[in-house]
Short mmCIF file of C-alpha atoms in Angstrom, two decimals:
data_model
loop_
_atom_site.label_atom_id
_atom_site.label_comp_id
_atom_site.label_asym_id
_atom_site.label_seq_id
_atom_site.Cartn_x
_atom_site.Cartn_y
_atom_site.Cartn_z
CA MET U 884 -16.65 -61.92 -103.19
CA ASN U 885 -18.80 -64.84 -104.88
CA MET U 886 -19.22 -66.93 -102.03
CA ALA U 887 -21.98 -68.99 -103.82
CA THR U 888 -19.40 -72.39 -104.29
CA GLY U 889 -21.69 -75.47 -103.08
CA ASN U 890 -19.45 -75.75 -100.20
CA LEU U 891 -19.82 -74.30 -97.18
CA ARG U 892 -16.94 -75.08 -94.72
CA LEU U 893 -15.54 -72.92 -97.79
CA ASP U 894 -18.37 -70.17 -98.34
CA LYS U 895 -18.11 -69.35 -94.41
CA GLN U 896 -14.30 -68.83 -94.85
CA LEU U 897 -15.37 -66.90 -98.48
CA ALA U 898 -17.46 -64.60 -96.27
CA ARG U 899 -14.61 -63.92 -93.61
CA TRP U 900 -13.60 -61.50 -96.92
CA TYR U 901 -15.80 -58.80 -95.91
CA PRO U 902 -15.39 -55.70 -97.86
CA LEU U 903 -13.78 -52.75 -94.89
CA LYS U 904 -14.39 -48.66 -94.74
CA ASP U 905 -11.90 -47.57 -96.43
CA HIS U 906 -9.35 -45.12 -94.54
CA PRO U 907 -6.66 -43.24 -96.20
CA VAL U 908 -4.06 -43.87 -93.28
CA GLN U 909 -5.06 -47.53 -92.89
CA CYS U 910 -4.70 -47.05 -97.15
CA ARG U 911 -0.56 -45.85 -96.80
CA LEU U 912 -0.45 -48.64 -94.20
CA ILE U 913 -1.37 -51.29 -97.09
CA GLU U 914 1.59 -49.77 -99.94
CA ALA U 915 4.30 -49.26 -96.76
CA VAL U 916 6.53 -52.41 -96.53
CA GLY U 917 6.55 -52.80 -100.30
CA ASN U 918 7.60 -48.62 -99.50
CA GLY U 919 10.72 -49.70 -98.05
CA VAL U 920 9.43 -48.92 -94.28
CA ARG U 921 10.26 -52.34 -92.38
CA PHE U 922 8.16 -51.72 -89.22
CA PRO U 923 4.82 -49.71 -89.02
CA LEU U 924 3.98 -49.30 -85.99
CA VAL U 925 0.42 -48.26 -85.58
CA PRO U 926 -1.13 -46.97 -82.54
CA ALA U 927 -4.43 -46.24 -83.46
CA GLY U 928 -7.38 -45.92 -81.41
CA ARG U 929 -9.56 -49.23 -80.33
CA ARG U 930 -11.72 -51.13 -82.83
CA SER U 931 -10.63 -49.41 -85.25
CA GLY U 932 -9.45 -52.04 -88.12
CA LYS U 933 -5.73 -52.64 -87.21
CA THR U 934 -5.71 -55.84 -86.29
CA GLU U 935 -8.32 -56.76 -89.50
CA ARG U 936 -6.48 -55.01 -91.59
CA PHE U 937 -3.41 -56.54 -90.19
CA LYS U 938 -4.42 -60.46 -91.32
CA ARG U 939 -5.64 -59.77 -93.96
CA PHE U 940 -2.11 -58.39 -95.31
CA LEU U 941 -0.76 -61.39 -93.48
CA VAL U 942 -2.19 -63.71 -96.02
CA LYS U 943 -1.78 -61.67 -98.67
CA GLN U 944 1.71 -60.97 -97.87
CA ALA U 945 2.13 -65.31 -97.69
CA ASN U 946 0.58 -66.20 -100.15
CA ARG U 947 2.82 -64.02 -102.98
CA VAL U 948 6.22 -64.51 -101.69
CA VAL U 949 6.90 -67.74 -100.08
CA GLY U 950 8.40 -67.92 -96.73
CA GLN U 951 7.81 -68.46 -93.16
CA TYR U 952 5.44 -65.33 -91.63
CA PHE U 953 4.35 -64.69 -87.14
CA ALA U 954 1.07 -62.92 -85.53
CA ALA U 955 2.09 -62.61 -81.92
CA ALA U 956 0.50 -61.09 -78.96
CA PRO U 957 2.27 -60.71 -74.86
CA THR U 958 0.54 -63.92 -74.62
CA ASN U 959 0.24 -66.76 -75.95
CA PRO U 960 -3.93 -67.49 -74.95
CA GLN U 961 -4.07 -63.72 -76.58
CA ALA U 962 -2.22 -64.46 -79.58
CA LYS U 963 -4.45 -67.82 -80.27
CA LYS U 964 -7.70 -66.00 -79.62
CA ILE U 965 -6.49 -62.76 -81.37
CA PHE U 966 -5.92 -64.50 -84.68
CA TRP U 967 -5.61 -67.95 -84.94
CA GLN U 968 -9.17 -68.49 -85.89
CA ASP U 969 -9.44 -65.55 -88.23
CA LEU U 970 -6.25 -66.41 -90.75
CA LEU U 971 -7.53 -69.98 -91.06
CA ASP U 972 -10.81 -68.20 -92.51
CA LEU U 973 -9.09 -65.57 -94.43
CA SER U 974 -6.25 -68.05 -95.49
CA LEU U 975 -9.15 -70.67 -96.48
CA SER U 976 -7.67 -73.10 -94.38
CA CYS U 977 -9.87 -75.99 -95.91
CA THR U 978 -8.34 -75.55 -99.27
CA HIS U 979 -5.01 -76.33 -97.64
CA LYS U 980 -2.93 -79.79 -98.73
CA LYS U 981 -1.90 -80.12 -95.46
CA ALA U 982 -3.46 -79.75 -91.57
CA PRO U 983 -2.31 -77.49 -89.47
CA ASN U 984 -0.14 -78.11 -86.28
CA ILE U 985 -3.58 -76.80 -83.42
CA SER U 986 -0.50 -77.54 -80.33
CA GLU U 987 2.42 -76.04 -82.04
CA GLN U 988 -0.37 -73.28 -83.57
CA ILE U 989 1.16 -73.41 -87.22
CA ILE U 990 -0.96 -72.74 -90.53
CA TYR U 991 0.79 -75.11 -93.75
CA MET U 992 -0.35 -72.31 -97.31
CA ASN U 993 -0.26 -74.74 -100.48
CA ASN U 994 2.14 -72.40 -101.81
CA GLY U 995 4.75 -73.61 -98.95
CA SER U 996 4.49 -70.49 -97.12
CA GLU U 997 3.82 -71.30 -93.06
CA LEU U 998 1.63 -68.64 -90.44
CA HIS U 999 3.11 -69.25 -87.05
CA VAL U 1000 1.32 -68.13 -84.28
CA PHE U 1001 2.39 -67.62 -81.33
CA GLY U 1002 2.87 -65.30 -77.70
CA LEU U 1003 5.91 -63.19 -76.35
CA ASP U 1004 5.65 -64.45 -72.63
CA LYS U 1005 8.14 -66.16 -74.56
CA PRO U 1006 10.24 -63.68 -76.62
CA GLN U 1007 12.84 -66.65 -77.82
CA ARG U 1008 10.09 -67.82 -79.05
CA ILE U 1009 10.41 -65.78 -82.19
CA GLU U 1010 13.94 -66.57 -83.14
CA GLY U 1011 16.18 -68.94 -85.00
CA ILE U 1012 13.86 -68.35 -87.62
CA PRO U 1013 14.21 -65.96 -91.13
CA TRP U 1014 10.99 -65.08 -90.96
CA LYS U 1015 9.59 -63.02 -94.36
CA GLY U 1016 7.13 -60.89 -92.42
CA GLY U 1017 4.50 -60.84 -89.73
CA GLY U 1018 2.86 -58.15 -86.95
CA ILE U 1019 2.72 -57.78 -83.18
CA ASP U 1020 -0.48 -57.15 -81.34
CA GLU U 1021 -0.64 -54.58 -78.22
CA ILE U 1022 2.92 -55.05 -78.63
CA ALA U 1023 2.77 -52.03 -75.73
CA ASP U 1024 1.98 -55.38 -73.27
CA THR U 1025 5.07 -56.93 -74.12
CA LYS U 1026 8.14 -57.60 -72.05
CA GLU U 1027 10.38 -54.83 -72.03
CA GLY U 1028 13.27 -54.95 -73.33
CA GLY U 1029 12.43 -57.90 -75.98
CA TRP U 1030 12.06 -55.72 -78.94
CA GLU U 1031 16.37 -54.47 -78.84
CA SER U 1032 17.09 -57.81 -76.62
CA ASN U 1033 14.82 -60.78 -79.26
CA ILE U 1034 12.23 -59.23 -82.06
CA TYR U 1035 13.87 -57.25 -83.53
CA PRO U 1036 17.87 -59.21 -83.62
CA ALA U 1037 15.72 -62.03 -84.70
CA LEU U 1038 13.84 -60.06 -87.71
CA ASN U 1039 18.08 -59.79 -89.11
CA THR U 1040 18.51 -63.03 -89.44
CA VAL U 1041 19.81 -63.32 -91.95
CA ASN U 1042 18.34 -66.81 -94.62
CA PRO U 1043 20.95 -67.94 -96.32
CA THR U 1044 19.15 -68.40 -100.03
CA ASP U 1045 17.68 -65.37 -100.61
CA PRO U 1046 19.95 -62.85 -98.30
CA ASP U 1047 19.78 -59.02 -99.45
CA TYR U 1048 15.36 -59.65 -97.98
CA GLN U 1049 14.57 -58.14 -94.79
CA ALA U 1050 11.79 -59.03 -92.61
CA TRP U 1051 9.07 -56.90 -92.72
CA CYS U 1052 7.08 -56.67 -88.85
CA TRP U 1053 3.55 -54.76 -88.00
CA LEU U 1054 3.04 -53.48 -84.15
CA LEU U 1055 -0.18 -52.91 -83.87
CA GLY U 1056 -2.06 -51.44 -80.16
CA VAL U 1057 -3.11 -48.04 -78.06
CA PRO U 1058 -0.57 -46.55 -75.79
CA ASP U 1059 -0.28 -47.81 -72.67
CA GLY U 1060 1.54 -45.54 -70.76
CA LEU U 1061 5.03 -44.05 -71.90
CA ASN U 1062 7.08 -46.22 -72.56
CA HIS U 1063 8.34 -49.32 -75.08
CA TYR U 1064 5.59 -48.84 -77.49
CA TYR U 1065 5.99 -44.66 -77.42
CA ASP U 1066 9.53 -44.99 -77.51
CA LEU U 1067 9.04 -46.59 -80.68
CA CYS U 1068 6.63 -43.73 -81.69
CA GLN U 1069 9.13 -40.95 -80.79
CA LYS U 1070 11.98 -42.94 -83.12
CA ALA U 1071 9.75 -42.93 -86.00
CA LEU U 1072 8.09 -39.24 -85.48
CA THR U 1073 11.72 -37.98 -84.79
CA GLY U 1074 13.13 -39.26 -88.04
CA ILE U 1075 16.49 -41.21 -86.38
CA SER U 1076 15.63 -44.32 -88.24
CA ASP U 1077 14.13 -44.33 -91.44
CA GLU U 1078 12.98 -48.51 -90.93
CA TYR U 1079 10.10 -47.50 -88.69
CA GLU U 1080 7.10 -44.78 -89.88
CA VAL U 1081 3.94 -44.66 -87.53
CA PHE U 1082 0.67 -44.44 -88.79
CA HIS U 1083 -2.30 -43.28 -86.87
CA TRP U 1084 -5.95 -42.58 -86.76
CA MET U 1085 -9.00 -42.41 -83.96
CA THR U 1086 -11.59 -44.25 -84.10
CA GLU U 1087 -13.77 -42.19 -84.74
CA GLU U 1088 -13.49 -41.36 -87.78
CA ILE U 1089 -14.51 -44.76 -88.95
CA PHE U 1090 -16.86 -45.45 -86.81
CA PRO U 1091 -17.69 -42.49 -85.52
CA GLU U 1092 -21.01 -43.85 -84.52
CA MET U 1093 -18.93 -46.16 -80.93
CA ALA U 1094 -17.12 -43.40 -80.61
CA ALA U 1095 -19.33 -41.12 -79.83
CA ARG U 1096 -21.21 -44.23 -77.71
CA ALA U 1097 -17.84 -44.83 -75.40
CA LYS U 1098 -17.12 -41.19 -75.16
CA LYS U 1099 -20.48 -42.09 -72.33
CA ILE U 1100 -19.48 -44.57 -70.45
CA MET U 1101 -15.81 -43.73 -70.55
CA SER U 1102 -13.16 -40.89 -68.68
CA GLU U 1103 -11.72 -38.66 -71.31
CA LYS U 1104 -7.97 -39.92 -70.30
CA GLN U 1105 -9.13 -43.23 -70.96
CA TYR U 1106 -11.34 -42.87 -74.00
CA ASN U 1107 -8.45 -40.58 -75.58
CA GLN U 1108 -6.15 -43.26 -74.77
CA GLU U 1109 -8.16 -46.11 -76.56
CA PHE U 1110 -10.41 -44.69 -78.89
CA ARG U 1111 -7.73 -41.41 -80.07
CA ALA U 1112 -4.40 -43.61 -79.51
CA ALA U 1113 -2.77 -40.46 -77.66
CA PHE U 1114 0.57 -41.66 -75.81
CA GLU U 1115 1.09 -37.97 -74.06
CA THR U 1116 -2.96 -39.14 -72.34
CA ALA U 1117 -1.52 -41.95 -71.53
CA GLY U 1118 -0.48 -40.95 -67.26
CA GLY U 1119 0.67 -38.19 -64.68
CA ARG U 1120 3.44 -36.56 -66.84
CA ILE U 1121 4.18 -33.41 -65.18
CA TYR U 1122 4.70 -31.76 -68.14
CA GLU U 1123 1.45 -32.92 -69.66
CA ASN U 1124 1.89 -30.38 -72.73
CA TYR U 1125 5.00 -30.98 -73.61
CA GLY U 1126 4.96 -32.06 -77.42
CA LYS U 1127 5.96 -31.68 -81.35
CA HIS U 1128 5.24 -27.89 -81.04
CA ASN U 1129 7.94 -27.85 -78.36
CA GLU U 1130 11.21 -29.91 -81.09
CA THR U 1131 12.65 -28.58 -83.37
CA ASP U 1132 16.13 -29.42 -85.07
CA GLU U 1133 18.71 -26.00 -84.79
CA ALA U 1134 22.32 -27.26 -83.24
CA ILE U 1135 24.50 -24.21 -81.12
CA LEU U 1136 25.90 -21.59 -82.98
CA PRO U 1137 30.55 -21.26 -82.44
CA HIS U 1138 29.43 -17.44 -80.72
CA GLU U 1139 26.98 -19.35 -78.95
CA GLN U 1140 27.42 -18.64 -75.06
CA LEU U 1141 26.82 -21.56 -73.65
CA MET U 1142 24.06 -22.92 -70.37
CA TRP U 1143 25.20 -25.73 -68.16
CA MET U 1144 22.65 -27.12 -66.11
CA HIS U 1145 23.07 -29.41 -63.54
CA ASP U 1146 22.32 -31.45 -60.63
CA GLN U 1147 24.66 -33.58 -58.62
CA ASN U 1148 23.29 -37.42 -58.62
CA PHE U 1149 26.12 -39.88 -59.20
CA THR U 1150 24.24 -41.85 -61.39
CA PRO U 1151 23.13 -41.14 -64.45
CA LEU U 1152 25.65 -37.83 -63.93
CA SER U 1153 22.71 -35.57 -65.98
CA SER U 1154 23.73 -31.98 -67.81
CA ALA U 1155 21.76 -30.24 -69.51
CA ILE U 1156 23.25 -28.00 -72.27
CA GLY U 1157 21.09 -25.01 -74.07
CA VAL U 1158 22.05 -21.30 -75.57
CA ARG U 1159 19.41 -18.68 -74.59
CA ARG U 1160 17.74 -17.20 -77.92
CA SER U 1161 15.68 -13.32 -77.49
CA ASN U 1162 13.41 -14.64 -75.02
CA SER U 1163 14.16 -18.64 -75.81
CA LEU U 1164 15.99 -21.57 -74.01
CA TYR U 1165 17.55 -24.84 -76.12
CA LEU U 1166 18.11 -27.76 -75.03
CA LEU U 1167 20.50 -28.73 -77.75
CA ASP U 1168 23.01 -30.70 -76.73
CA GLU U 1169 23.31 -32.99 -72.55
CA ILE U 1170 25.82 -34.91 -70.68
CA VAL U 1171 25.00 -38.36 -68.37
CA LEU U 1172 27.50 -40.04 -67.30
CA GLU U 1173 26.47 -43.57 -65.30
CA SER U 1174 28.71 -43.08 -62.44
CA ALA U 1175 31.05 -40.47 -62.40
CA ILE U 1176 31.52 -37.68 -60.78
CA SER U 1177 31.30 -34.10 -61.88
CA LYS U 1178 34.31 -33.87 -62.22
CA GLN U 1179 34.23 -36.36 -65.40
CA SER U 1180 30.96 -34.50 -66.42
CA ALA U 1181 33.56 -31.53 -67.00
CA GLN U 1182 35.95 -33.16 -69.12
CA GLU U 1183 33.62 -34.48 -71.25
CA PHE U 1184 32.62 -30.75 -71.65
CA VAL U 1185 35.64 -29.27 -72.63
CA GLU U 1186 36.76 -31.96 -74.60
CA LYS U 1187 32.75 -32.13 -76.13
CA PHE U 1188 33.29 -27.88 -76.88
CA LYS U 1189 37.32 -27.96 -77.63
CA ASP U 1190 36.60 -25.97 -80.87
CA HIS U 1191 33.17 -23.93 -80.06
CA LYS U 1192 33.92 -20.44 -79.80
CA ASN U 1193 32.29 -18.91 -77.38
CA LYS U 1194 34.53 -19.57 -73.43
CA HIS U 1195 31.65 -18.08 -71.53
CA VAL U 1196 30.15 -20.41 -69.97
CA LEU U 1197 26.86 -20.14 -68.11
CA ILE U 1198 26.46 -22.97 -64.83
CA TYR U 1199 23.10 -23.32 -63.56
CA GLY U 1200 22.55 -26.56 -60.62
CA ASP U 1201 21.65 -28.29 -58.33
CA PRO U 1202 22.79 -26.75 -54.24
CA ALA U 1203 23.40 -29.28 -53.33
CA GLY U 1204 26.27 -28.98 -55.64
CA ARG U 1205 27.67 -26.62 -53.13
CA ALA U 1206 29.09 -28.42 -50.18
CA GLY U 1207 31.70 -28.57 -48.47
CA GLU U 1208 32.76 -24.38 -49.60
CA LYS U 1209 31.89 -23.42 -46.50
CA HIS U 1210 34.04 -25.23 -44.44
CA GLY U 1211 36.70 -24.43 -47.23
CA HIS U 1212 36.87 -27.51 -48.96
CA ALA U 1213 36.61 -28.89 -52.92
CA SER U 1214 32.48 -29.04 -54.06
CA ASP U 1215 30.80 -30.50 -57.40
CA TYR U 1216 30.77 -26.92 -58.71
CA THR U 1217 34.62 -26.09 -57.61
CA ASP U 1218 35.83 -28.53 -59.30
CA ILE U 1219 33.90 -27.77 -62.60
CA GLU U 1220 34.91 -25.02 -62.67
CA GLY U 1221 39.41 -26.35 -62.08
CA VAL U 1222 39.07 -28.20 -64.95
CA LEU U 1223 37.29 -25.16 -66.69
CA LYS U 1224 39.63 -22.67 -65.95
CA GLU U 1225 42.74 -25.43 -66.81
CA HIS U 1226 41.24 -25.38 -70.73
CA GLY U 1227 40.46 -21.46 -70.78
CA TRP U 1228 37.49 -21.36 -70.24
CA ARG U 1229 35.52 -18.93 -67.48
CA TYR U 1230 33.22 -19.79 -66.49
CA THR U 1231 29.39 -17.66 -64.12
CA ARG U 1232 27.93 -19.86 -61.74
CA LYS U 1233 24.71 -18.93 -61.52
CA VAL U 1234 24.14 -21.49 -59.21
CA LYS U 1235 20.48 -20.83 -55.62
CA HIS U 1236 21.61 -20.85 -52.27
CA ALA U 1237 18.68 -22.60 -51.76
CA HIS U 1238 16.29 -25.35 -53.43
CA PRO U 1239 13.65 -23.28 -55.02
CA ALA U 1240 9.73 -25.02 -54.44
CA ILE U 1241 10.09 -28.04 -56.12
CA LYS U 1242 5.89 -26.63 -57.82
CA ASP U 1243 7.43 -23.67 -58.73
CA ARG U 1244 10.60 -25.20 -59.96
CA GLN U 1245 7.72 -27.33 -62.26
CA ASN U 1246 5.32 -24.40 -62.91
CA ALA U 1247 8.72 -22.35 -64.49
CA VAL U 1248 8.96 -25.18 -67.07
CA ARG U 1249 6.07 -25.52 -67.37
CA ALA U 1250 5.48 -21.83 -68.41
CA LYS U 1251 8.15 -22.22 -71.11
CA ILE U 1252 7.05 -25.64 -72.93
CA GLN U 1253 4.07 -23.08 -73.11
CA THR U 1254 1.85 -20.49 -71.46
CA ALA U 1255 -1.78 -20.58 -71.12
CA SER U 1256 -1.72 -18.44 -73.85
CA GLY U 1257 -0.43 -20.62 -76.28
CA ASP U 1258 3.24 -19.17 -76.16
CA VAL U 1259 6.43 -21.07 -76.78
CA SER U 1260 10.06 -20.63 -75.01
CA LEU U 1261 11.14 -23.75 -74.79
CA PHE U 1262 12.55 -26.13 -77.57
CA VAL U 1263 14.65 -29.39 -77.53
CA ASN U 1264 16.31 -31.32 -79.66
CA PRO U 1265 15.49 -34.64 -79.98
CA LYS U 1266 18.57 -36.08 -81.46
CA THR U 1267 21.35 -34.71 -79.55
CA ALA U 1268 19.56 -33.47 -76.77
CA HIS U 1269 18.30 -37.58 -76.24
CA TRP U 1270 17.40 -37.23 -71.88
CA CYS U 1271 15.46 -33.54 -72.51
CA HIS U 1272 13.53 -34.32 -74.28
CA LYS U 1273 11.66 -38.33 -72.67
CA GLY U 1274 12.59 -36.52 -69.97
CA LEU U 1275 10.47 -33.97 -70.93
CA ALA U 1276 8.05 -36.14 -72.15
CA THR U 1277 8.27 -38.64 -69.32
CA VAL U 1278 8.49 -37.82 -66.32
CA GLN U 1279 5.33 -38.60 -63.97
CA LEU U 1280 4.44 -37.34 -60.86
CA GLN U 1281 5.22 -39.82 -57.85
CA ALA U 1282 1.83 -41.83 -56.70
CA GLY U 1283 -0.82 -40.22 -54.86
CA SER U 1284 1.33 -36.95 -55.41
CA THR U 1285 0.09 -34.03 -56.28
CA PHE U 1286 3.73 -32.24 -57.77
CA GLN U 1287 6.76 -35.58 -56.34
CA GLU U 1288 8.40 -35.78 -58.74
CA ASP U 1289 8.68 -39.96 -59.75
CA GLN U 1290 12.39 -41.31 -59.20
CA LYS U 1291 12.69 -44.63 -60.49
CA ASN U 1292 12.51 -42.84 -64.27
CA LYS U 1293 15.78 -42.42 -64.36
CA TYR U 1294 14.95 -39.69 -67.02
CA GLN U 1295 13.51 -37.26 -64.12
CA HIS U 1296 17.47 -35.99 -62.10
CA ILE U 1297 17.46 -33.89 -66.05
CA THR U 1298 14.25 -32.19 -66.23
CA THR U 1299 15.10 -30.95 -62.20
CA ALA U 1300 18.85 -29.60 -63.43
CA ILE U 1301 16.64 -27.78 -66.01
CA GLY U 1302 14.71 -27.41 -63.76
CA TYR U 1303 17.22 -25.39 -61.63
CA CYS U 1304 18.17 -22.59 -64.81
CA VAL U 1305 14.91 -21.75 -65.61
CA ASP U 1306 13.94 -21.32 -62.20
CA VAL U 1307 17.31 -18.74 -62.03
CA GLU U 1308 16.52 -17.29 -65.93
CA TRP U 1309 11.77 -17.46 -65.20
CA PRO U 1310 11.43 -17.26 -61.64
CA GLN U 1311 8.34 -18.41 -61.17
CA GLY U 1312 6.14 -19.05 -57.78
CA ALA U 1313 6.68 -16.59 -54.84
CA ASN U 1314 9.15 -15.02 -58.03
CA ILE U 1315 6.78 -14.01 -60.13
CA ALA U 1316 5.92 -9.87 -57.65
CA LYS U 1317 9.25 -10.04 -58.96
CA ALA U 1318 9.06 -10.29 -62.83
CA VAL U 1319 5.38 -8.84 -63.25
CA LYS U 1320 4.71 -5.66 -62.15
CA LEU U 1321 0.46 -5.77 -60.82
CA SER U 1322 -1.90 -2.64 -60.76
CA GLY U 1323 -5.59 -2.14 -59.61
CA LEU U 1324 -5.63 -4.94 -57.04
#
């Protein structure tokens, strides 16, 4: 771009359009909205150009299509620091006929478009305007629930003068734990919604020298999170090796014997449903009820699988669910079994009399997820067994513990249920000696 206009202020703003180093994923990202992706998710390495690409795209789109656009961040001071001056320069504000509104942080372009800069510490700031498009930086640091409650509905506000137009929004940032940003990326990666697509790259792919310097002063965990934008390293995950290699689109076949796994927790009452194929466990369905009892879970089961051909189910779960049986009283399991009988099901209860050690249960699941030699024998359909998938992907250790599970994570109960099954069928820990014959020691 020729910067010798003779107007010093304009030349300074034109200089802001310096050349960028192209990266193939970034080039695809620039075309995403035009190709029908409403919500490009950009978990990319820090200092790798993601925010710069967004600023330029925003200005170009505002020049092409007249309307109202936004650039947001978790707080208003953040948004102003990240966007305000750069958008003034990139939009060549010195040529604008109308001066920007500094207090409201609005830039008025000559074609009638507006660029709004604001923070989402008050998510309602995005509401009430028929946006053409925008972006949110540091999306992982915005308030939990803000996307569903405020941002997404606001982007679906219909402009009566252009009712068929759908607003777009870039969602940028580096991972910050396995939170709502992770959930949105999973929604894209699992194909649940074609409105979303993930565009990921690492800083070292674009600026290897910068990355090499950072690697010398940052921990591996911090480096992977900040410069490789890796969600899987963002926390003390119990099942840290669970990943894409465990995902499947398989479904339960009518002849297969169902394996039904329980954790007897009041809310959510969580149970996983899987099948065994050779030596592998496939988790392909689930029943999760809020504030329910075991009999209600059984009623859901017989309705869900009323057309299933194999009517012999294997039952696994929490030994605590036996409570009362010793004295002839009904228990969680007898309640479940009663409903199954009424609907023509046979069952085999495979519940231990005592809880396995927590470490043994966890190690059994880890070995199914992936062994040290790289063998994988646990698979989850994230569409039909979402809680199983989310639990194995997110359940973390309790702060300060090497094995206690974080009870605040609602998905923890279903991973415990899975563990009870795996501990019976594929035992580890103290039971390993029964399964593996050691010799020559």
